[in-house]
Structures are given as structure tokens and as C-alpha cells.
Amino acid sequence: MSDGTVTWLTQEAYDRLANELEELSGPARTEIAKRIEQAREEGDLKENGGYHAAKDEQGKIEARIRQLTQLLRTAEVGETPESHGVVEPGVVVTALVAGGEEKFLLGSREIAGNTDLDVYSEQSPLGTAILGLKIGEKTTYQAPNGRDITVEITDVATFTG
């Protein structure tokens, strides 16, 4: 995540992520440190699978802690935006993308929580192309593979979680 990026989050999403950060920074860090120490006591570290697995897990935990710290530091917390038929961060968009219908949340994966919705960032090629469009409007954007893809907005709804 770049330093200039602001991520919109609901209060529920912010609280969930803050709790995850607290868990990872405290009990999870302590637990992984104990597992590494126990594995170290087993001897030869080159041949110690438990040690290497614990160190890998520690790396993942530390990366998630950094990610959450940055995300929460730059988050803008607010209510779920009420849909006004305009594509904006935090709304559910239904669109014809390259001829096929897709329904997705525009915003951060962290907002979506446990929903089955696909999520596109507003900084993604698709997100950038459709931001500000109204129902019925069309646009094209260039996919990472270089293809031009046509998008038509068919519905914009309030995200209900």
C-alpha cells in the first residue's frame, strides 16, 4: 500500500482489523516466539522443519502486522455510503464487463469481511475506469494484458455487509 493511499472502512471493519492487529501484536507474537525457541532447542537448525515452519509463520505474522498498521493509520472511517446511482468507494456495482455480468464491491477487501462478493480497489484499472459513472453509462479500460475491455454499469447499490 502506498503512503498516499486512504482506505475507506466501516466502523465494523475498522474494529475487526484493530482487534486482529492487537491479537497478532500480542498473543500471536508471543506464541510464535515460544514455538521458535522450542524448535531451536531441538538442535541442528538446518535440518529442523519445525523451526523453519515457525520462522515462515513469524514472517507472515510480521507482514500482516505491518499491513494492518499502515491500513489503520490511513483509514477513513465512516458509514456505508448510501447509493445514489453513482459508482463510488464502498458501493456494490453490477456491470457488464466484456459482455458478462459481474457484481462486486468497489473498495478494500477488508470492508467485505466474510461476504462472497468479489472486491475491486478503486485504484485498480477497472475501479479507476468506473469511478463516478452512473447507471447506464459505458466506458472502456485497458486490462493489465493490454486488451481494451468495455464496461457498462447496470446497477449501483448500498453495501449491506
Coordinates of C-alpha atoms in Angstrom, one line a residue:
M1 CA 0.0 0.0 0.0
S2 CA 1.5 3.4 -0.9
D3 CA 1.8 6.1 1.7
G4 CA -0.6 8.5 0.0
T5 CA -3.5 6.0 -0.2
V6 CA -6.5 6.5 2.0
T7 CA -8.7 3.4 2.5
W8 CA -12.4 3.8 3.4
L9 CA -13.6 1.5 6.1
T10 CA -16.8 1.0 8.0
Q11 CA -16.5 1.2 11.8
E12 CA -17.2 -2.5 12.0
A13 CA -14.3 -3.3 9.6
Y14 CA -12.0 -0.9 11.4
D15 CA -12.8 -2.5 14.8
R16 CA -12.4 -6.0 13.3
L17 CA -9.0 -5.1 11.9
A18 CA -7.9 -3.3 15.1
N19 CA -8.7 -6.5 17.1
E20 CA -6.8 -8.6 14.6
L21 CA -3.8 -6.3 14.9
E22 CA -4.0 -6.5 18.7
E23 CA -4.1 -10.3 18.6
L24 CA -1.2 -10.6 16.2
S25 CA 0.9 -8.0 18.0
G26 CA 0.4 -9.6 21.4
P27 CA -0.6 -13.3 21.9
A28 CA 0.3 -14.5 18.4
R29 CA 3.8 -12.9 18.5
T30 CA 4.4 -14.5 21.9
E31 CA 3.1 -17.9 20.8
I32 CA 5.3 -17.9 17.6
A33 CA 8.4 -16.8 19.7
K34 CA 7.8 -19.8 22.0
R35 CA 7.5 -22.2 19.1
I36 CA 10.7 -20.9 17.6
E37 CA 12.5 -21.2 20.9
Q38 CA 11.2 -24.8 21.4
A39 CA 12.3 -25.7 17.9
R40 CA 15.7 -24.1 18.4
E41 CA 16.3 -26.3 21.5
E42 CA 15.9 -29.4 19.3
G43 CA 19.3 -28.8 17.8
D44 CA 20.6 -28.6 14.2
L45 CA 18.6 -25.7 12.7
K46 CA 19.5 -26.7 9.1
E47 CA 17.5 -29.9 9.3
N48 CA 14.8 -28.7 11.7
G49 CA 11.5 -28.5 9.8
G50 CA 9.6 -27.2 12.8
Y51 CA 12.0 -24.3 13.2
H52 CA 11.7 -23.3 9.5
A53 CA 7.9 -23.6 9.6
A54 CA 7.7 -21.4 12.7
K55 CA 10.1 -18.8 11.2
D56 CA 7.9 -18.7 8.0
E57 CA 4.8 -18.2 10.1
Q58 CA 6.6 -15.5 12.0
G59 CA 7.4 -13.7 8.8
K60 CA 3.7 -13.9 7.7
I61 CA 2.5 -12.5 11.0
E62 CA 5.0 -9.6 10.9
A63 CA 4.0 -8.8 7.3
R64 CA 0.3 -8.8 8.3
I65 CA 1.1 -6.6 11.3
R66 CA 2.8 -4.1 9.0
Q67 CA -0.1 -4.2 6.5
L68 CA -2.7 -3.7 9.2
T69 CA -0.7 -0.9 10.9
Q70 CA -0.4 1.0 7.7
L71 CA -4.1 0.4 6.7
L72 CA -5.5 1.5 10.0
R73 CA -3.2 4.6 10.1
T74 CA -4.5 5.8 6.8
A75 CA -8.1 4.6 7.1
E76 CA -11.0 6.9 6.8
V77 CA -13.8 5.5 8.9
G78 CA -17.4 6.2 8.2
E79 CA -20.9 4.9 7.4
T80 CA -21.5 2.8 4.4
P81 CA -22.2 5.2 1.6
E82 CA -25.9 5.4 0.6
S83 CA -26.1 4.5 -3.1
H84 CA -27.2 7.4 -5.3
G85 CA -26.7 5.5 -8.6
V86 CA -23.1 6.7 -8.9
V87 CA -20.1 4.4 -8.6
E88 CA -18.1 5.4 -5.5
P89 CA -15.9 3.6 -3.0
G90 CA -18.0 1.3 -0.7
V91 CA -20.9 0.5 -3.1
V92 CA -21.8 -2.7 -4.8
V93 CA -21.7 -2.4 -8.5
T94 CA -23.3 -4.7 -11.1
A95 CA -21.8 -4.2 -14.5
L96 CA -21.5 -5.9 -17.9
V97 CA -17.7 -6.4 -18.1
A98 CA -16.6 -7.6 -21.5
G99 CA -20.1 -8.9 -22.1
G100 CA -20.5 -10.8 -18.9
E101 CA -22.4 -9.7 -15.8
E102 CA -20.3 -9.1 -12.7
K103 CA -21.4 -8.0 -9.2
F104 CA -18.6 -6.7 -7.0
L105 CA -17.8 -4.3 -4.1
L106 CA -15.7 -1.3 -5.0
G107 CA -13.2 -0.6 -2.2
S108 CA -11.0 -2.6 0.1
R109 CA -11.1 -6.4 0.7
E110 CA -11.1 -5.5 4.3
I111 CA -14.6 -3.9 4.0
A112 CA -16.1 -7.0 2.5
G113 CA -15.4 -9.2 5.6
N114 CA -17.0 -12.6 5.1
T115 CA -19.1 -11.8 2.1
D116 CA -18.8 -13.7 -1.1
L117 CA -18.5 -10.6 -3.2
D118 CA -15.5 -10.0 -5.4
V119 CA -13.7 -6.8 -4.5
Y120 CA -12.0 -4.3 -6.8
S121 CA -9.9 -1.5 -5.5
E122 CA -10.8 2.0 -6.7
Q123 CA -7.1 2.2 -7.7
S124 CA -7.4 -0.9 -10.0
P125 CA -7.7 -0.4 -13.7
L126 CA -11.4 -1.3 -13.5
G127 CA -12.0 0.8 -10.4
T128 CA -10.3 3.8 -11.9
A129 CA -12.3 3.5 -15.1
I130 CA -15.8 3.3 -13.5
L131 CA -15.4 5.7 -10.5
G132 CA -18.0 8.4 -10.9
L133 CA -20.1 6.6 -13.6
K134 CA -23.8 6.4 -13.3
I135 CA -26.2 3.6 -14.1
G136 CA -26.4 3.1 -17.9
E137 CA -23.0 4.7 -18.6
K138 CA -20.3 2.8 -20.5
T139 CA -16.6 3.1 -20.6
T140 CA -13.5 1.1 -21.7
Y141 CA -10.3 0.5 -19.8
Q142 CA -7.1 -1.3 -20.6
A143 CA -6.5 -4.5 -18.7
P144 CA -3.0 -5.4 -17.5
N145 CA -2.7 -7.7 -20.5
G146 CA -3.2 -4.7 -22.9
R147 CA -6.7 -5.6 -24.0
D148 CA -9.4 -2.9 -24.1
I149 CA -12.4 -4.0 -22.0
T150 CA -15.8 -2.4 -22.3
V151 CA -17.8 -1.9 -19.1
E152 CA -21.5 -0.8 -18.7
I153 CA -22.8 0.0 -15.3
T154 CA -26.2 -1.7 -14.8
D155 CA -26.8 -1.2 -11.1
V156 CA -25.2 0.6 -8.1
A157 CA -26.4 -0.5 -4.6
T158 CA -25.6 0.3 -1.0
F159 CA -23.3 -2.3 0.6
T160 CA -25.1 -4.0 3.4
G161 CA -22.3 -6.4 4.6

